[in-house]
């Protein structure tokens, strides 16, 4: 009895100690309990706010994070990249397979920046406690660029805008050809910091007030008179040309400025002068070119709830070869499971045609497997499939119902009268700029985590190269045959099929060290056979130049290559190096 009593006291003491160690309660699964870097993930940050989060990550985790400016925006702001990897490992960040994530190329598409940094924060905060995260950070390099259009992000946040503006950057352009630049922008007529709609009562109007929600205009029935006409967004005719809001800052699309299938503006609206004619895409391009270890990539946009792969245009379908599409299918269809109602598919098939887009330049220009996530979907209003989003197929009451029931009217500016110098008596009102396209705060972290998890899943599929079985066979006459199996334990190959065909990136190099190599061979049919009636002998291809370092065109996903050297002597040990731009630098040694 005394022994049992002692054990009970010990158990109680351990329980009290545990409670004292963590007095705040119990950790929610999947979330760091007491992060070093405290961040509220239910709000949107300006340029300084994003920089502050990144600087605090670097300070808290100097062995895992580093921050650098990779260039300047049109208005001179630094474009930052946050690198996350085990910086103390023997390999540099460029010797590991790398994953690139960017966001906010369209400045009004805010939430991608927060979701990008959430993924970086999640990696650092969970590194010590989560084995999967630790292996990922040790084996891979992550490059995060939370905003690649910082000028226009600041404009969206601090100036009066709609949910759709500014989509471009802030390079000055004379949109209406009158010799003046950006002289007819929106006008915040009621001074509330928002650009909402103007409406006017009119017997010729074909709209009427929704009796179930007077904030909303709906079409009048064909056989009934209307009450109102919509006049567009708040604005004045500032330059006397009879038009309103026709020369606003930026009228181009930085996601039409990339050098794959670029088309001029009269074919692809939003294109600028020529590929990489804008400073921000050019900065990204130059940095990517200097980091050929990037094998996977993710760009965050909004909205529609999609995992998009290339191509942007139907005529480029032939360049997305079946082997590459199989990789995209595996990752994209897994994403559909991770984020309910998000849809996977090619850009031109499930969205619209895009020429000169970032995603095709990454995939076909650099051989990088890239997705674009279109964040936010109307499903998230009430967690059900239902009405289309208001901006797709009007009218939909869902945005109004969601605002009324869950946001308590915070998303809407009530209609108020205003005397317009051109239109006379009007009313001004409508949804605020950071509604419809951008997540409400309480959903931002939830959807952010799911999208970040998709990014980590994609990154985990980057090549993982292992040096497998190494054997030797004496050939006589002082020669020995050494054979090695080099395997890839992940889905993504070291070269996309398009890359192999067009030789975008150099071949992988497999080197036998500390041996006098006479001949180097790559086995073409390494297992022999090949089906009924086929030959049973493996074949090979000799590399006559630099036989010690064999050049391998590709190490396939979940596959292997077999290489062989003929060496002088009879070595008792071996040392092999595999140097693959997108598969990383791998070494191995052993004894026979």
XYZ file of C-alpha atoms in Angstrom:
592
model
C 0.000 0.000 0.000
C 2.847 2.393 0.857
C 4.402 1.753 -2.570
C 1.120 2.512 -4.333
C 0.686 5.692 -2.298
C 4.205 6.810 -3.236
C 3.482 6.255 -6.928
C 0.278 8.270 -6.674
C 2.122 11.168 -5.046
C 4.775 10.999 -7.773
C 2.111 11.073 -10.494
C 0.388 14.038 -8.874
C 3.711 15.819 -8.597
C 4.442 15.286 -12.287
C 1.004 16.590 -13.188
C 1.501 19.717 -11.047
C 4.949 20.218 -12.584
C 3.461 19.938 -16.073
C 0.818 22.482 -15.198
C 3.433 24.845 -13.828
C 5.583 24.406 -16.928
C 2.726 25.362 -19.248
C 0.297 27.433 -17.164
C -1.603 28.773 -20.199
C -3.370 25.506 -20.951
C -2.923 22.929 -23.685
C -1.471 23.499 -27.132
C -3.860 23.359 -30.073
C -2.680 20.658 -32.472
C -0.785 21.989 -35.482
C 0.014 25.359 -33.914
C 3.176 26.444 -32.069
C 2.138 27.025 -28.425
C 4.356 29.985 -27.581
C 5.999 31.381 -30.718
C 9.079 33.544 -30.389
C 7.692 35.813 -33.099
C 4.204 36.934 -32.141
C 2.120 37.795 -35.204
C -1.612 38.436 -35.561
C -2.569 36.511 -38.684
C -6.077 38.004 -38.841
C -5.107 41.359 -40.339
C -3.272 42.938 -43.291
C 0.137 44.600 -42.969
C 1.627 47.510 -44.831
C 5.152 47.474 -46.261
C 6.787 48.365 -42.928
C 4.666 45.787 -41.141
C 5.751 42.987 -43.486
C 9.386 44.027 -43.117
C 9.059 44.091 -39.331
C 7.757 40.504 -39.263
C 10.643 39.301 -41.432
C 13.255 41.155 -39.378
C 11.874 39.672 -36.166
C 12.042 36.169 -37.682
C 15.704 36.663 -38.572
C 16.481 37.992 -35.093
C 14.651 35.112 -33.372
C 16.035 32.394 -35.671
C 19.443 33.503 -37.015
C 20.373 29.885 -37.864
C 17.236 29.404 -39.963
C 16.417 32.750 -41.553
C 18.145 35.500 -43.474
C 16.766 38.574 -45.236
C 18.039 40.386 -48.306
C 16.942 43.051 -50.739
C 17.112 41.769 -54.301
C 16.365 45.065 -56.050
C 14.200 48.161 -56.143
C 10.642 48.878 -57.187
C 9.599 51.705 -59.501
C 9.369 54.111 -56.534
C 12.585 52.882 -54.937
C 11.310 50.447 -52.320
C 13.376 47.362 -51.587
C 11.962 44.059 -52.815
C 12.827 41.561 -50.093
C 13.417 37.826 -50.128
C 13.354 35.898 -46.852
C 15.391 32.678 -46.976
C 14.433 29.835 -44.643
C 16.724 26.809 -44.337
C 19.194 25.285 -41.897
C 21.924 27.843 -42.451
C 24.391 25.923 -40.250
C 24.316 22.775 -42.375
C 27.349 21.862 -44.454
C 25.471 22.734 -47.628
C 24.792 26.318 -48.615
C 21.235 27.359 -49.438
C 22.115 27.074 -53.146
C 23.265 23.465 -52.779
C 19.805 22.322 -51.695
C 16.640 21.900 -53.763
C 14.805 25.195 -53.386
C 11.229 26.415 -53.388
C 10.182 29.939 -54.369
C 7.016 31.630 -53.073
C 5.873 35.107 -54.083
C 2.721 37.148 -53.701
C 1.050 40.487 -54.292
C 2.151 40.983 -57.906
C -1.370 42.394 -58.174
C -1.378 44.910 -55.369
C -5.068 44.668 -54.486
C -4.627 40.933 -53.904
C -3.400 41.488 -50.384
C -3.723 38.184 -48.561
C -0.988 36.365 -50.451
C 1.618 38.406 -48.552
C 0.299 37.319 -45.175
C -0.025 33.712 -46.326
C 3.535 33.744 -47.658
C 4.898 34.949 -44.339
C 2.666 32.545 -42.435
C 4.417 29.647 -44.204
C 7.851 31.076 -43.318
C 6.765 31.684 -39.721
C 5.325 28.174 -39.455
C 8.596 26.615 -40.613
C 10.719 28.515 -38.106
C 8.369 28.177 -35.133
C 7.892 24.416 -35.622
C 11.468 23.519 -36.534
C 12.444 22.390 -33.040
C 9.310 20.393 -32.240
C 8.079 18.846 -35.511
C 10.164 16.142 -37.188
C 8.624 16.650 -40.627
C 9.260 20.400 -40.568
C 12.797 19.901 -39.291
C 13.648 17.481 -42.114
C 12.086 19.825 -44.657
C 14.091 22.836 -43.456
C 17.292 20.794 -43.247
C 16.930 19.325 -46.746
C 15.395 22.239 -48.663
C 15.735 25.963 -49.086
C 12.694 28.224 -49.089
C 12.746 31.657 -50.698
C 9.798 33.883 -49.729
C 9.023 37.196 -51.473
C 5.871 38.424 -49.687
C 5.284 41.429 -51.926
C 6.775 41.873 -55.379
C 4.703 45.012 -56.010
C 5.303 47.042 -52.831
C 4.534 50.476 -54.322
C 0.998 49.634 -55.324
C 0.387 47.665 -52.122
C 1.027 50.872 -50.207
C -1.261 52.734 -52.581
C -4.050 50.212 -52.074
C -3.759 50.341 -48.296
C -3.356 54.076 -47.774
C -5.235 55.646 -50.674
C -8.858 55.480 -51.713
C -9.343 52.468 -53.976
C -11.844 49.851 -55.022
C -11.488 46.107 -54.463
C -9.923 45.915 -57.944
C -7.455 48.816 -57.924
C -4.634 49.277 -58.359
C -3.983 45.937 -60.027
C -0.825 47.201 -61.686
C 2.287 48.880 -60.320
C 2.834 52.623 -60.109
C 4.802 53.342 -63.293
C 3.267 56.595 -64.636
C 1.377 56.171 -67.929
C -0.759 58.519 -70.058
C -3.788 56.228 -70.361
C -6.046 58.561 -72.356
C -3.416 60.049 -74.672
C -3.969 63.670 -73.670
C -0.347 64.389 -72.809
C -0.991 64.242 -69.056
C -0.110 61.386 -66.712
C -2.434 59.931 -64.067
C -4.488 63.124 -63.920
C -7.954 61.602 -63.642
C -7.872 59.223 -60.704
C -10.730 58.228 -58.432
C -12.152 60.935 -56.186
C -13.200 60.091 -52.646
C -16.300 62.275 -52.782
C -17.598 61.540 -49.295
C -14.143 61.482 -47.663
C -14.458 58.057 -46.048
C -11.233 56.598 -47.483
C -13.145 54.199 -49.725
C -14.079 54.307 -53.388
C -17.592 52.932 -53.600
C -20.360 53.234 -56.197
C -22.427 56.177 -57.378
C -26.091 55.573 -58.145
C -28.821 57.906 -59.319
C -32.587 57.678 -59.305
C -33.829 57.605 -62.874
C -37.051 56.618 -64.623
C -34.856 55.087 -67.331
C -32.883 53.003 -64.813
C -33.275 49.245 -64.951
C -32.310 48.538 -61.342
C -34.389 48.532 -58.181
C -33.777 48.158 -54.452
C -33.790 44.589 -53.169
C -36.769 44.457 -50.754
C -34.932 41.872 -48.620
C -31.804 44.031 -48.287
C -32.128 47.711 -49.244
C -28.355 48.057 -49.593
C -28.466 45.947 -52.751
C -29.650 46.836 -56.241
C -31.152 44.079 -58.353
C -32.451 44.077 -61.934
C -36.067 45.073 -62.369
C -38.258 42.460 -63.973
C -38.713 42.834 -67.731
C -42.280 44.092 -67.294
C -41.732 46.487 -64.382
C -40.123 49.946 -64.211
C -36.718 50.422 -62.622
C -35.695 52.988 -60.031
C -31.948 53.460 -60.276
C -29.004 53.530 -62.631
C -25.415 52.817 -61.602
C -22.918 55.521 -62.606
C -19.737 53.653 -61.732
C -17.170 54.290 -59.040
C -16.800 57.601 -57.210
C -15.105 60.211 -59.357
C -15.111 63.542 -61.155
C -14.175 64.648 -64.644
C -10.885 66.150 -63.500
C -9.499 66.988 -66.954
C -12.663 68.171 -68.693
C -12.739 65.450 -71.348
C -16.202 64.193 -70.449
C -14.871 60.998 -68.863
C -14.466 59.969 -65.234
C -11.618 57.949 -63.694
C -10.080 57.214 -67.097
C -6.428 58.038 -66.300
C -5.571 56.415 -63.013
C -2.087 55.391 -61.810
C -0.997 52.272 -63.653
C -2.981 50.666 -66.436
C -0.803 47.643 -67.120
C -0.549 44.177 -65.613
C 2.841 43.086 -64.210
C 1.737 39.490 -64.679
C 1.712 40.003 -68.452
C 5.336 41.173 -68.568
C 7.129 37.804 -68.605
C 9.170 36.396 -71.465
C 7.168 33.345 -72.455
C 4.651 33.834 -75.261
C 4.574 37.562 -74.540
C 2.077 39.473 -76.674
C 1.618 43.244 -77.114
C -1.209 45.129 -75.463
C -3.550 44.984 -78.471
C -3.515 41.172 -78.144
C -2.930 40.775 -74.411
C -4.480 43.634 -72.493
C -2.185 44.840 -69.716
C 1.084 44.060 -71.496
C 3.652 46.834 -71.277
C 6.467 47.687 -73.717
C 8.303 44.353 -73.996
C 9.103 41.379 -71.728
C 10.614 42.488 -68.421
C 10.128 46.161 -69.281
C 8.810 46.735 -65.743
C 11.320 46.943 -62.876
C 9.606 44.540 -60.479
C 9.300 41.469 -62.786
C 12.807 42.165 -64.069
C 14.221 42.086 -60.526
C 12.524 38.737 -59.889
C 13.726 37.294 -63.206
C 17.336 38.269 -62.577
C 17.298 36.761 -59.092
C 15.696 33.511 -60.256
C 18.332 33.181 -62.977
C 21.008 33.331 -60.258
C 19.306 30.580 -58.246
C 18.995 27.560 -60.561
C 18.423 25.324 -57.523
C 14.755 26.433 -57.527
C 12.723 23.437 -58.662
C 9.259 24.340 -57.395
C 7.368 27.587 -57.047
C 4.128 29.102 -55.798
C 2.541 32.461 -56.577
C -0.404 33.744 -54.549
C -3.265 35.621 -56.236
C -6.977 36.094 -55.624
C -9.709 35.101 -56.068
C -11.803 32.070 -57.240
C -10.328 29.219 -55.211
C -8.006 27.545 -57.731
C -4.706 25.686 -58.035
C -3.564 26.876 -61.435
C -0.808 25.400 -63.567
C 0.234 26.457 -67.034
C -0.198 26.966 -69.793
C -1.873 30.313 -69.927
C -2.779 29.886 -73.593
C -4.153 26.836 -75.403
C -1.459 26.910 -78.085
C 1.143 26.089 -75.407
C -0.550 22.860 -74.294
C 1.913 20.825 -76.362
C 4.816 22.117 -74.269
C 3.370 20.689 -71.054
C 4.459 17.134 -71.720
C 2.566 14.156 -70.251
C 5.315 13.324 -67.733
C 5.212 16.885 -66.388
C 1.416 17.012 -66.328
C 1.440 13.800 -64.263
C 3.519 15.611 -61.623
C 1.167 18.597 -61.653
C -1.847 16.266 -61.440
C -0.513 14.515 -58.350
C 0.229 17.757 -56.507
C -2.830 19.657 -57.735
C -5.323 16.899 -56.967
C -3.854 16.504 -53.506
C -4.379 20.243 -53.097
C -8.076 19.810 -53.886
C -8.257 17.462 -50.909
C -6.369 19.870 -48.647
C -8.535 22.910 -49.436
C -12.186 22.012 -50.044
C -13.805 23.515 -53.184
C -10.499 24.803 -54.585
C -10.249 23.534 -58.168
C -7.110 22.338 -59.958
C -6.484 22.910 -63.653
C -4.662 24.727 -66.444
C -5.043 28.519 -66.541
C -6.615 28.770 -69.975
C -9.032 25.921 -69.252
C -10.549 26.969 -65.937
C -9.774 30.706 -65.730
C -8.957 32.632 -68.914
C -6.198 33.037 -71.498
C -2.983 34.657 -70.289
C -0.031 35.589 -72.489
C 3.286 36.581 -70.941
C 2.406 35.223 -67.490
C 4.856 34.501 -64.693
C 3.834 30.869 -64.325
C 4.722 29.916 -67.925
C 8.083 31.677 -67.745
C 8.953 29.717 -64.599
C 7.757 26.401 -66.043
C 8.876 26.660 -69.674
C 11.628 29.236 -69.374
C 13.334 27.717 -66.315
C 11.951 24.173 -65.932
C 10.328 24.927 -62.555
C 7.094 23.239 -61.460
C 4.925 26.201 -60.501
C 1.380 26.710 -59.243
C -0.631 29.877 -58.804
C -3.186 29.759 -56.009
C -6.258 31.921 -56.533
C -7.135 32.624 -52.907
C -10.620 33.026 -51.475
C -13.800 31.475 -52.798
C -17.469 32.208 -52.203
C -17.739 28.759 -50.608
C -16.114 30.303 -47.535
C -19.072 32.603 -46.961
C -21.210 29.817 -45.545
C -19.076 26.689 -46.176
C -21.320 25.429 -48.906
C -21.572 25.437 -52.650
C -24.220 27.857 -53.756
C -24.555 31.148 -55.495
C -21.755 32.404 -57.674
C -19.550 35.163 -56.347
C -21.098 38.575 -56.908
C -18.306 39.678 -59.221
C -18.822 36.621 -61.435
C -22.553 36.243 -62.025
C -24.600 39.001 -60.416
C -26.769 39.256 -58.545
C -25.808 37.169 -55.540
C -26.996 37.954 -52.048
C -24.215 35.970 -50.362
C -21.769 38.859 -49.833
C -24.587 40.940 -48.335
C -25.860 38.097 -46.149
C -22.341 37.282 -44.955
C -21.664 40.909 -44.080
C -24.988 41.230 -42.268
C -24.836 37.940 -40.349
C -21.125 37.512 -39.594
C -19.498 40.940 -40.029
C -22.397 42.975 -38.632
C -22.276 45.506 -41.441
C -18.543 46.248 -41.190
C -17.955 45.626 -44.924
C -20.497 48.100 -46.305
C -20.663 51.886 -46.639
C -24.315 52.858 -46.375
C -25.823 54.840 -49.237
C -25.769 58.606 -48.590
C -26.871 61.520 -50.819
C -24.302 63.676 -52.614
C -24.567 66.547 -55.111
C -22.281 65.718 -58.009
C -21.066 68.582 -60.268
C -21.681 66.528 -63.418
C -24.394 64.036 -62.403
C -26.467 66.157 -60.046
C -28.196 64.442 -57.115
C -26.714 61.013 -56.560
C -26.105 58.522 -53.746
C -22.767 57.006 -52.755
C -22.303 53.628 -51.089
C -21.211 50.020 -51.463
C -18.685 47.481 -50.274
C -15.312 48.557 -48.903
C -12.128 47.912 -50.854
C -10.843 45.045 -48.703
C -14.031 43.039 -48.952
C -15.144 40.626 -51.720
C -11.583 39.789 -52.922
C -9.729 39.675 -49.601
C -10.427 37.377 -46.658
C -12.254 38.648 -43.585
C -9.921 38.486 -40.601
C -11.381 35.467 -38.866
C -11.024 33.314 -42.009
C -7.618 34.635 -43.074
C -5.557 32.424 -40.746
C -7.611 29.292 -41.460
C -7.328 29.542 -45.237
C -3.766 30.777 -44.848
C -2.761 27.616 -43.022
C -4.337 25.355 -45.644
C -2.584 27.205 -48.476
C 0.729 27.214 -46.596
C 0.338 23.462 -46.047
C -0.118 23.050 -49.805
C 3.097 24.997 -50.355
C 4.962 22.721 -47.930
C 3.479 19.628 -49.573
C 4.687 20.847 -52.974
C 8.135 21.663 -51.570
C 8.394 18.208 -50.022
C 8.007 16.721 -53.519
C 11.221 18.386 -54.731
C 13.929 15.862 -55.636
C 15.497 13.953 -52.754
C 18.625 12.273 -54.105
C 20.171 9.232 -52.437
C 23.232 7.217 -53.365
C 22.027 3.644 -53.088
C 23.740 0.330 -53.668
C 27.367 0.535 -54.801
C 29.013 -2.697 -55.971
C 32.253 -3.764 -57.611
C 33.261 -6.575 -59.914
C 36.802 -7.579 -60.812
C 37.320 -7.733 -64.579
C 40.900 -8.997 -64.718
C 43.950 -7.356 -66.182
C 44.035 -4.954 -63.232
C 40.586 -3.479 -63.932
C 37.510 -3.238 -61.708
C 33.903 -2.384 -62.519
C 32.110 -0.102 -60.005
C 28.330 0.266 -60.329
C 26.138 2.734 -58.377
C 22.392 3.314 -58.160
C 21.375 6.974 -57.780
C 17.727 7.285 -56.746
C 15.180 10.077 -56.364
C 12.748 9.504 -53.479
C 10.250 12.193 -54.466
C 7.741 12.872 -57.273
C 9.462 15.837 -58.939
C 12.354 14.855 -61.253
C 15.649 16.705 -61.362
C 14.623 17.996 -64.807
C 11.152 18.452 -66.209
C 10.487 16.594 -69.455
C 10.362 19.941 -71.254
C 13.712 20.838 -69.690
C 15.276 17.547 -70.839
C 14.052 18.047 -74.388
C 15.225 21.659 -74.623
C 18.293 21.481 -72.348
C 17.297 24.507 -70.256
C 19.432 23.453 -67.292
C 22.722 21.524 -67.318
C 22.770 17.797 -66.765
C 23.209 16.264 -63.317
C 26.799 15.275 -62.586
C 27.763 12.010 -60.863
C 31.439 11.794 -59.921
C 33.497 8.869 -58.647
C 36.166 10.409 -56.433
C 39.683 9.209 -55.676
C 39.814 6.613 -58.430
C 41.687 6.229 -61.704
C 38.770 5.988 -64.110
C 39.286 4.376 -67.491
C 35.707 4.469 -68.750
C 32.358 5.902 -67.605
C 29.024 4.338 -68.545
C 25.377 5.158 -68.008
C 23.121 2.110 -68.067
C 20.270 2.555 -70.548
C 18.337 -0.596 -69.664
C 19.620 -1.086 -66.112
C 17.416 -4.025 -65.123
C 17.674 -5.915 -68.405
C 14.607 -7.387 -70.066
C 11.735 -5.100 -70.959
C 8.856 -7.428 -71.622
C 8.068 -10.666 -73.433
C 10.314 -11.171 -76.410
C 12.672 -8.359 -75.447
C 16.367 -8.797 -74.866
C 17.536 -9.728 -71.379
C 20.836 -7.838 -71.329
C 21.240 -4.345 -69.992
C 22.719 -1.830 -72.406
C 24.879 1.186 -71.760
C 26.093 4.431 -73.221
C 29.725 5.353 -72.794
C 30.783 8.905 -71.983
C 34.217 9.278 -73.524
C 34.990 12.784 -72.276
C 35.570 13.266 -68.531
C 34.472 9.688 -67.729
C 35.050 10.244 -64.016
C 32.144 12.734 -63.956
C 29.129 11.295 -65.731
C 26.481 13.696 -67.057
C 22.984 12.367 -66.417
C 20.140 14.043 -68.301
C 17.581 13.433 -65.536
C 16.932 11.484 -62.359
C 13.215 10.726 -62.623
C 10.723 11.234 -59.847
C 10.388 8.094 -57.678
C 12.961 6.517 -59.971
C 16.687 5.970 -60.371
C 19.622 5.868 -62.727
C 22.434 3.315 -62.737
C 25.977 4.408 -63.560
C 29.202 2.443 -63.948
C 32.890 3.128 -64.013
C 35.810 0.974 -65.106
C 38.787 1.806 -62.905
C 42.373 0.690 -62.602
C 43.227 -1.385 -59.559
C 40.945 -2.960 -56.984
C 39.712 -0.235 -54.583
C 38.494 -1.195 -51.119
C 36.282 1.882 -50.680
C 34.299 4.379 -52.708
C 33.368 8.074 -52.625
C 30.657 9.487 -54.905
C 29.294 13.003 -55.417
C 26.016 13.920 -57.115
C 25.740 17.554 -58.162
C 22.271 18.422 -59.437
C 21.084 22.006 -59.766
C 17.527 21.188 -58.763
C 18.296 17.987 -56.879
C 20.991 19.401 -54.624
C 24.523 18.337 -53.761
C 24.749 14.809 -52.327
C 27.806 12.830 -51.231
C 28.344 9.285 -50.066
C 31.208 7.030 -49.026
C 31.521 3.372 -48.195
C 33.616 0.255 -48.226
C 33.300 -2.784 -50.476
